[in-house]
PDB file of C-alpha atoms in Angstrom:
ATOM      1  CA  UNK I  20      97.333 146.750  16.233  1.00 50.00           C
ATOM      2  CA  UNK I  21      95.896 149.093  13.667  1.00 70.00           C
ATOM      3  CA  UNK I  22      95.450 148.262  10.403  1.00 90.00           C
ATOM      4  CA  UNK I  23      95.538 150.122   7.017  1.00 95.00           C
ATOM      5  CA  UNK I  24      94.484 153.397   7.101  1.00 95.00           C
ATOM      6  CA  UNK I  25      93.588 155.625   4.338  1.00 97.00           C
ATOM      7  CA  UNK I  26      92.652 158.910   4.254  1.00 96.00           C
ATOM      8  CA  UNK I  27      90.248 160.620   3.560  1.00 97.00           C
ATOM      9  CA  UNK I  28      87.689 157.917   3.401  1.00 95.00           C
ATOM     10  CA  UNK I  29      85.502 160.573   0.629  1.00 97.00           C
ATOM     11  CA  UNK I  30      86.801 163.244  -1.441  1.00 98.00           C
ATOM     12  CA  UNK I  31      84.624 165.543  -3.725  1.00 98.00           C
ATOM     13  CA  UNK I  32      87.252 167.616  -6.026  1.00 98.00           C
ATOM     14  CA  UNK I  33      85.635 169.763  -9.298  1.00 97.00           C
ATOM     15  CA  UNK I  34      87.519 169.193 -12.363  1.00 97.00           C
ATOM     16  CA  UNK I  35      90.935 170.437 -12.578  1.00 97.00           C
ATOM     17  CA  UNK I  36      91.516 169.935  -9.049  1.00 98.00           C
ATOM     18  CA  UNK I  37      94.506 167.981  -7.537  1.00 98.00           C
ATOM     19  CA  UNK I  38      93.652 164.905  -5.431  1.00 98.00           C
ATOM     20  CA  UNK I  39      95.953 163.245  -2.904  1.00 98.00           C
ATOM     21  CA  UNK I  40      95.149 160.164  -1.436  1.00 98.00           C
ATOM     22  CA  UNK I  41      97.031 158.712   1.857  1.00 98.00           C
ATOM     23  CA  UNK I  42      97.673 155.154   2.930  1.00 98.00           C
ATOM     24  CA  UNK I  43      99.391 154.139   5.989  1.00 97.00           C
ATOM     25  CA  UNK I  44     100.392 150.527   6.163  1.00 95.00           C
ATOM     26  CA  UNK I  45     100.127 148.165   8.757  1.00 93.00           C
ATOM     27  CA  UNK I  46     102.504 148.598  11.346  1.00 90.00           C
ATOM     28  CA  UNK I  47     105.497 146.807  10.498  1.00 88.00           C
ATOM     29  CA  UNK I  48     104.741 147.007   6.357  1.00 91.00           C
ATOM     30  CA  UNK I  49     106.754 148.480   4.223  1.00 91.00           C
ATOM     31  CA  UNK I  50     105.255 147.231   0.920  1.00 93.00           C
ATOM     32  CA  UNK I  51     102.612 148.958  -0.613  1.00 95.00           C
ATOM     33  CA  UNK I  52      99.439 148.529  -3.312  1.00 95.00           C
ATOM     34  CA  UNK I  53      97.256 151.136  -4.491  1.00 97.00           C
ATOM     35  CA  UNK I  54      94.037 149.368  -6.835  1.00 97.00           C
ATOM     36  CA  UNK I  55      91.359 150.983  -8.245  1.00 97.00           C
ATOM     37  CA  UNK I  56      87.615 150.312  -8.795  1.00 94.00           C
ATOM     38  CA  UNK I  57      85.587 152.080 -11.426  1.00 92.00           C
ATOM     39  CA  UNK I  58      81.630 152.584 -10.718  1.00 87.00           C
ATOM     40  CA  UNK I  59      80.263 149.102 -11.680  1.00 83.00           C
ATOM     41  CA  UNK I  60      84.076 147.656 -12.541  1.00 87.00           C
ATOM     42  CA  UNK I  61      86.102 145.269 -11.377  1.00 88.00           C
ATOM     43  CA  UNK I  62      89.206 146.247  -9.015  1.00 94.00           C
ATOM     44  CA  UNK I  63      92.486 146.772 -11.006  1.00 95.00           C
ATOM     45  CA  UNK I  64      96.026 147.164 -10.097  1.00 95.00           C
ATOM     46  CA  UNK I  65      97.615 150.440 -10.157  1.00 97.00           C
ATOM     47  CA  UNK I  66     101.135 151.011  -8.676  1.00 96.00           C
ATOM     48  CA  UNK I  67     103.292 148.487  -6.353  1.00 95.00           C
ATOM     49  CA  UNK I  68     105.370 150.360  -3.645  1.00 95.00           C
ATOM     50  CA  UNK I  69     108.521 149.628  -1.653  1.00 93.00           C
ATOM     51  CA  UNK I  70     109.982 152.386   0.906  1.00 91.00           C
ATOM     52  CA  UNK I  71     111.618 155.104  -1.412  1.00 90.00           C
ATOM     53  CA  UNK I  72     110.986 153.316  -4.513  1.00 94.00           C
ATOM     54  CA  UNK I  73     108.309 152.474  -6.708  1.00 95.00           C
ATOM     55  CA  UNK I  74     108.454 148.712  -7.522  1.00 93.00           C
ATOM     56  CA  UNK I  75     105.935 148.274 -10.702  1.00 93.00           C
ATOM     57  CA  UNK I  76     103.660 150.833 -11.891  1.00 94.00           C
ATOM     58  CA  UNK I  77     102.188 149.072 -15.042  1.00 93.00           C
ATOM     59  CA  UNK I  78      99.256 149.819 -13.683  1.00 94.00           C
ATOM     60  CA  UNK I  79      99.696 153.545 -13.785  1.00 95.00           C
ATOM     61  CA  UNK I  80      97.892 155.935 -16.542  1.00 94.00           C
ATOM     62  CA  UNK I  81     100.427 157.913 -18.234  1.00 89.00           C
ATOM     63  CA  UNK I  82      99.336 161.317 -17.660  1.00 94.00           C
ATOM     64  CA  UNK I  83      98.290 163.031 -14.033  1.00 97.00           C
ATOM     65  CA  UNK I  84      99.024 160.539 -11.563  1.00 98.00           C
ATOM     66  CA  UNK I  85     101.423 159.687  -9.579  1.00 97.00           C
ATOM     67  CA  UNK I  86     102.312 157.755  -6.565  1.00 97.00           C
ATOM     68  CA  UNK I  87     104.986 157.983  -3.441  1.00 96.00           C
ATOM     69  CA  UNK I  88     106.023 155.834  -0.390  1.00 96.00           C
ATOM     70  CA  UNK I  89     108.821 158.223   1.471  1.00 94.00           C
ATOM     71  CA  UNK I  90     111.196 156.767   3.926  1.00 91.00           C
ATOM     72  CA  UNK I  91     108.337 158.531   6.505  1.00 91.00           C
ATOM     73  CA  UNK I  92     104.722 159.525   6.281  1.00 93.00           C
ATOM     74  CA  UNK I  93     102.338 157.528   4.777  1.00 96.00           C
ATOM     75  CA  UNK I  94     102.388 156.618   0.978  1.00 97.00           C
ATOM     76  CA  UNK I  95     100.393 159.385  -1.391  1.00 98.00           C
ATOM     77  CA  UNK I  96      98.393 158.718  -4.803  1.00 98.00           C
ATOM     78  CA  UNK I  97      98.474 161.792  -6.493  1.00 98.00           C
ATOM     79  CA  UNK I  98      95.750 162.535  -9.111  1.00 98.00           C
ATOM     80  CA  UNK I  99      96.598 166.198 -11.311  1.00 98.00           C
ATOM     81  CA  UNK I 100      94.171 167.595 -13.082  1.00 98.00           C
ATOM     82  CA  UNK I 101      91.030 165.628 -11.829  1.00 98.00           C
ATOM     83  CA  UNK I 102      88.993 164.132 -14.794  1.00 97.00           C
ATOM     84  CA  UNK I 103      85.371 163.002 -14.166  1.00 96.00           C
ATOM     85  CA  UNK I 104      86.749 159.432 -15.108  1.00 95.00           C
ATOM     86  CA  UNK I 105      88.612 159.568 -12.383  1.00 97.00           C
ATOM     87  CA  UNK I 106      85.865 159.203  -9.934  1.00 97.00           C
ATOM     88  CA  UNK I 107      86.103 155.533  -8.522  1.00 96.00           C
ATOM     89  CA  UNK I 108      87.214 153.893  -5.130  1.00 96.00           C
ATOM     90  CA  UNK I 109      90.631 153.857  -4.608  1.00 97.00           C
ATOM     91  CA  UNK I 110      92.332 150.873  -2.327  1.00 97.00           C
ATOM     92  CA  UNK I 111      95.682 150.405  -1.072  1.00 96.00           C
ATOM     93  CA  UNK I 112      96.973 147.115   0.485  1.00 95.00           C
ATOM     94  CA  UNK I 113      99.881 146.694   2.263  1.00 94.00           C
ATOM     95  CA  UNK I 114     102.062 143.447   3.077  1.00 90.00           C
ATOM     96  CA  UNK I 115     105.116 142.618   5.482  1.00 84.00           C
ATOM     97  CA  UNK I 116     108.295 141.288   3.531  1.00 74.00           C
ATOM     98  CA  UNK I 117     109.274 141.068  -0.553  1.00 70.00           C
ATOM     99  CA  UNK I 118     107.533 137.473  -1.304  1.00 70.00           C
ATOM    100  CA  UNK I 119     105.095 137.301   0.608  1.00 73.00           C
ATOM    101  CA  UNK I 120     101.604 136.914  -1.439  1.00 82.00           C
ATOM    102  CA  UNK I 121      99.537 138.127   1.904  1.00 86.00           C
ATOM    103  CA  UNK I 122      98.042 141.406   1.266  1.00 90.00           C
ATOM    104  CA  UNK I 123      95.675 144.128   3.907  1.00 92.00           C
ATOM    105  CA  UNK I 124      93.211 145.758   2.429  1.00 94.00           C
ATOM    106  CA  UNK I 125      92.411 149.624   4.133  1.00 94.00           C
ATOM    107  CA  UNK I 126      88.751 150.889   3.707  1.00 94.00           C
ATOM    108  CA  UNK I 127      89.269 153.081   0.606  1.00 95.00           C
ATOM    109  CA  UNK I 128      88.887 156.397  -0.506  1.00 97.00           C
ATOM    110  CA  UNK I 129      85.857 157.423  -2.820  1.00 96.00           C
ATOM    111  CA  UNK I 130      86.283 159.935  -4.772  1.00 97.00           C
ATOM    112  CA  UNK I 131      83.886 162.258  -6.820  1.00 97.00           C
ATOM    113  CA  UNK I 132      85.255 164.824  -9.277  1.00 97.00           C
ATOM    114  CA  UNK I 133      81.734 167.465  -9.771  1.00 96.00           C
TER     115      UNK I 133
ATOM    116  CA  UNK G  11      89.386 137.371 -21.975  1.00 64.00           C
ATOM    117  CA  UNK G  12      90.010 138.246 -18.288  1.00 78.00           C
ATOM    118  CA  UNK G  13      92.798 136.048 -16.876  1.00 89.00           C
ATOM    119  CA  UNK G  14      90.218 135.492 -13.700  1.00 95.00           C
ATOM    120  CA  UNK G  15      86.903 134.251 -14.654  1.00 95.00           C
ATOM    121  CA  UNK G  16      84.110 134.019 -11.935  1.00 96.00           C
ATOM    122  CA  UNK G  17      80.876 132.421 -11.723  1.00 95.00           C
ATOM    123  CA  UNK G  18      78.266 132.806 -11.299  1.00 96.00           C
ATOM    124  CA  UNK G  19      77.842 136.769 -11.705  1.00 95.00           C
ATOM    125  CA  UNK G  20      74.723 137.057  -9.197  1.00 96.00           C
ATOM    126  CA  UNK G  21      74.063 134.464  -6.875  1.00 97.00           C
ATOM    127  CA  UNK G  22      70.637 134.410  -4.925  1.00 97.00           C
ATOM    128  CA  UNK G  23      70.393 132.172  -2.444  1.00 97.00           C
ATOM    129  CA  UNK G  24      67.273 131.222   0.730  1.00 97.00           C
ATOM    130  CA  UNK G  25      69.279 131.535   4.273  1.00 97.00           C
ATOM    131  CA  UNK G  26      71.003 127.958   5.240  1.00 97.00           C
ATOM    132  CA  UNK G  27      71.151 127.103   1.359  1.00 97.00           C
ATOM    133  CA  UNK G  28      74.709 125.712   0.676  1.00 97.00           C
ATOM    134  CA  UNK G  29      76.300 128.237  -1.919  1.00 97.00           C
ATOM    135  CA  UNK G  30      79.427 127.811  -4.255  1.00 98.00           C
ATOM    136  CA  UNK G  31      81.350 130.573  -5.909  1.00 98.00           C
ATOM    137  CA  UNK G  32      83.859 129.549  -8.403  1.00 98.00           C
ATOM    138  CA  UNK G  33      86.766 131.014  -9.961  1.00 97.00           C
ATOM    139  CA  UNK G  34      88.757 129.804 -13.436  1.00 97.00           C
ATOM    140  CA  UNK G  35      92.036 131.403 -14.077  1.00 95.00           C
ATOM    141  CA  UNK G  36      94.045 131.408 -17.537  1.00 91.00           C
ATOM    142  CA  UNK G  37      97.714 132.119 -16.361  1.00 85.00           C
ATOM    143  CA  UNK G  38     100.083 130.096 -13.854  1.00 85.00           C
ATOM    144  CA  UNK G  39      99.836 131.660 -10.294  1.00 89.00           C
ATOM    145  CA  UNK G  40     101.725 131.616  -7.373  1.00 89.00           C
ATOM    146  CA  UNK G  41      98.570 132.203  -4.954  1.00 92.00           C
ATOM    147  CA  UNK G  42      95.078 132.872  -4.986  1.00 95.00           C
ATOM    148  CA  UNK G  43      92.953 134.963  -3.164  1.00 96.00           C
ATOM    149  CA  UNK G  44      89.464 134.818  -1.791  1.00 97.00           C
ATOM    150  CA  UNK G  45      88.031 138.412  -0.886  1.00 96.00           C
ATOM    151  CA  UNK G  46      84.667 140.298   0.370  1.00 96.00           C
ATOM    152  CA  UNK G  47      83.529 143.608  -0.425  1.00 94.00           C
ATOM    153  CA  UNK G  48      80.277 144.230   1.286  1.00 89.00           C
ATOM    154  CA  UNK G  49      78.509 147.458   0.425  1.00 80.00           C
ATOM    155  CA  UNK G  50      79.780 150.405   1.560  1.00 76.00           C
ATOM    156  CA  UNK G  51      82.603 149.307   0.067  1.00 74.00           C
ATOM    157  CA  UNK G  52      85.370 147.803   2.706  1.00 87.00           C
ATOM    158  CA  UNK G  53      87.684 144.832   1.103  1.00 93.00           C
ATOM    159  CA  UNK G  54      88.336 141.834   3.525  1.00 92.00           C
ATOM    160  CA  UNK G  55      90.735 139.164   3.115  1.00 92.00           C
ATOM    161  CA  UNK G  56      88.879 135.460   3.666  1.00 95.00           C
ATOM    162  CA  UNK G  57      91.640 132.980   2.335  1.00 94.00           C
ATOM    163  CA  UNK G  58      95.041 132.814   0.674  1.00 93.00           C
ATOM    164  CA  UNK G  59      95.637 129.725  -1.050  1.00 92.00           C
ATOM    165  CA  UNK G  60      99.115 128.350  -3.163  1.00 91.00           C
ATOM    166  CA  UNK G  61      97.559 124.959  -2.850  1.00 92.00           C
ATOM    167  CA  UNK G  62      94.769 122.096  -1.461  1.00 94.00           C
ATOM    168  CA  UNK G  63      91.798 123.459   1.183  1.00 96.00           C
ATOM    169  CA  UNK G  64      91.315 125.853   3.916  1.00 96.00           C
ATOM    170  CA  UNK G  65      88.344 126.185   6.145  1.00 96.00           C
ATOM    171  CA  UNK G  66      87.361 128.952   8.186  1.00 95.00           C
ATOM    172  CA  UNK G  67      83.749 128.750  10.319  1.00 96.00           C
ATOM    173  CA  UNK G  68      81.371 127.964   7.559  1.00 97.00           C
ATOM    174  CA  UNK G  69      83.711 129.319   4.798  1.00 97.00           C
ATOM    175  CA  UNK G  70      85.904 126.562   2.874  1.00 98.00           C
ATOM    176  CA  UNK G  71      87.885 127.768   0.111  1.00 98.00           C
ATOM    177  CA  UNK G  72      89.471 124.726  -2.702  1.00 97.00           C
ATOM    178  CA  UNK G  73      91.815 125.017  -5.457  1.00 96.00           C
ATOM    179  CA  UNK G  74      93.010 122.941  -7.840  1.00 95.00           C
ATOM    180  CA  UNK G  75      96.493 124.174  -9.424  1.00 92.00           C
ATOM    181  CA  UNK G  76      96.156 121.651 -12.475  1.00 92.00           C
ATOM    182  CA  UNK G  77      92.722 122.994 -13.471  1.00 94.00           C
ATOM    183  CA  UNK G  78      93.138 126.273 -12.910  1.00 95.00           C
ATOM    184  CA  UNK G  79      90.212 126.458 -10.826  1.00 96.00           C
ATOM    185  CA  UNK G  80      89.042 127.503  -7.304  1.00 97.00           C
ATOM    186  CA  UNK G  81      85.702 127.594  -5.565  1.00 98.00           C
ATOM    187  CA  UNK G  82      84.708 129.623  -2.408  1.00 98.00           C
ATOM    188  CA  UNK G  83      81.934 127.174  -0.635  1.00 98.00           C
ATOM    189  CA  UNK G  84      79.506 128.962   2.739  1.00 97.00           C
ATOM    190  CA  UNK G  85      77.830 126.216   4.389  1.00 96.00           C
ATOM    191  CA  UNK G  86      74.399 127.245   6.363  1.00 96.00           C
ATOM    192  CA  UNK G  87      74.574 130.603   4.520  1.00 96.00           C
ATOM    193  CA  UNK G  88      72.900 133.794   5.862  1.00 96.00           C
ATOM    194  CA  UNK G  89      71.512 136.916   4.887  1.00 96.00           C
ATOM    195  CA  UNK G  90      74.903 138.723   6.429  1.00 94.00           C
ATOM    196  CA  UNK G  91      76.866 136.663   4.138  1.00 96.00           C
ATOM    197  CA  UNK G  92      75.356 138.915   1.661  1.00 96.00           C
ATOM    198  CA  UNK G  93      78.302 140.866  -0.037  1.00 96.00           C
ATOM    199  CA  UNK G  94      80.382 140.816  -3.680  1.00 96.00           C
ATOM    200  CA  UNK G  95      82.886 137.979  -3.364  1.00 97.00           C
ATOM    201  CA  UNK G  96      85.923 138.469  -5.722  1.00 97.00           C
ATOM    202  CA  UNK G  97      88.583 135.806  -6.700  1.00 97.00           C
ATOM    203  CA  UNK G  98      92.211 137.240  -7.313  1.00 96.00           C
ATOM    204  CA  UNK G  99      95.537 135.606  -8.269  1.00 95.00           C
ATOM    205  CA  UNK G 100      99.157 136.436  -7.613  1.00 91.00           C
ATOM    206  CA  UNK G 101     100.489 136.225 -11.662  1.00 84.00           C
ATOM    207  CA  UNK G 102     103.565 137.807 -11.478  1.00 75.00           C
ATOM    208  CA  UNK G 103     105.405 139.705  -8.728  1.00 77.00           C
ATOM    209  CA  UNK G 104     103.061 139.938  -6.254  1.00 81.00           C
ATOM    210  CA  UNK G 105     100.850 141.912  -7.488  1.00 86.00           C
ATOM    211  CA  UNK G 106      96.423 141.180  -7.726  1.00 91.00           C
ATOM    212  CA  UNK G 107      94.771 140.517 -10.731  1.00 93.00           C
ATOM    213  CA  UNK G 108      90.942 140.381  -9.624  1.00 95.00           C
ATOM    214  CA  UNK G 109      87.823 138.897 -11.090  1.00 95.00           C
ATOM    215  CA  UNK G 110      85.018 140.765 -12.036  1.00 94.00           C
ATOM    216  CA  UNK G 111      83.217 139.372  -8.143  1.00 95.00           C
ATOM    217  CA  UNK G 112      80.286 137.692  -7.522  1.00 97.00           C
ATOM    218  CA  UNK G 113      77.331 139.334  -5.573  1.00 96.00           C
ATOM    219  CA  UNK G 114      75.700 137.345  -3.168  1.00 97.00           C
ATOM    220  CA  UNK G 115      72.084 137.881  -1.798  1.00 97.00           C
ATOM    221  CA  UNK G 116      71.011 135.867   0.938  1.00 97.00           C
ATOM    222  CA  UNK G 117      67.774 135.896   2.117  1.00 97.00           C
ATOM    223  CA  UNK G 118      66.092 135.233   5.430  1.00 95.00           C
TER     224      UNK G 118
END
């Protein structure tokens, strides 16, 4: 009974580069959470995902990023245009059913823009 | 102000010391959540609470829905308890509003 996955678990991109981060939910989930954690910041929310829709993204900067969740594969964080700001851990959580306050954390990616 | 207030920042504690983490909150909720990050950076769910006391081993987690207050309690602590505990609440929707986490040093 795996549980979240994310991949890759480390990414180095230089400036300008495009990042993609992958979750893959708990088996059975099909609700999905992608926070973020700043060097020496607390964890904040980013984007709230549903199967082929994206449920709140108030989280969300305006500009470069992006997130998915398609009907199959695993959901994707896309970061454009990789800032040096944007180096930080990047979480996704995944739960079972709309409602339900219970939340999986995966391991993380950690990224490093050079 | 953050909605989700924890205290103490740092936390430094002799092994078998009782310890208490607490956790204010400025908003209604619908649930609260107790997490730990140890390093290297891995988030793990300890407790989800809407209401009233859970216990797991020598972990007990409290809230209070009135006061707007929680408090993460490790009985007989030791030095692998040692991690950043961070307090989160359900606001609206379901998504996690986090405190800013607590790091815990236990020593032996």
């Amino acid at each position: 009974n795996a549980g979240v996955m994310q991949n890759p678990r480390h990414l180095v991109r230089r400036r300008g580069q495009e990042a993609r981060l992958r979750c893959s939910p708990m088996k059975g989930h099909s609700h999905v959470y992608w926070y973020r954690q700043l060097p020496e910041e607390g964890l904040k929310f980013m984007v709230y995902l549903q199967k082929e829709n994206i449920i709140d993204e108030s989280g969300m900067p305006k500009e470069r990023f992006s997130a998915e969740f398609p009907k199959e594969g695993p959901s994707i964080l896309r970061i454009q245009q990789v800032v040096r700001g944007d180096s930080a851990a990047y979480f996704c959580a995944s739960s079972g059913r709309t409602g339900s306050y219970e939340q999986y954390f995966g391991p993380g990616t950690r990224l490093t823009v050079t | 102000k953050n909605e989700v207030e924890q205290s103490p920042q740092n936390l430094t504690a002799q092994e078998g010391e009782f310890i208490t983490i607490n956790c204010s909150y400025s908003v209604g909720i619908s649930a609260l959540h107790w997490l730990q990050q140890h390093p290297g950076g891995g988030i793990v769910s300890l407790f989800m609470l809407s209401s009233g006391k859970k216990k797991h081993g020598r972990l007990i987690a409290t809230i209070n829905i009135q006061e707007k207050h929680s408090s993460l309690h490790i009985t007989a602590s030791h030095p692998r308890d040692s991690a950043v505990y961070i307090c989160a609440v359900v606001v609206s929707g379901s998504r996690l509003t986090f405190g800013e986490g607590t790091q815990l040093t236990v020593n032996p």
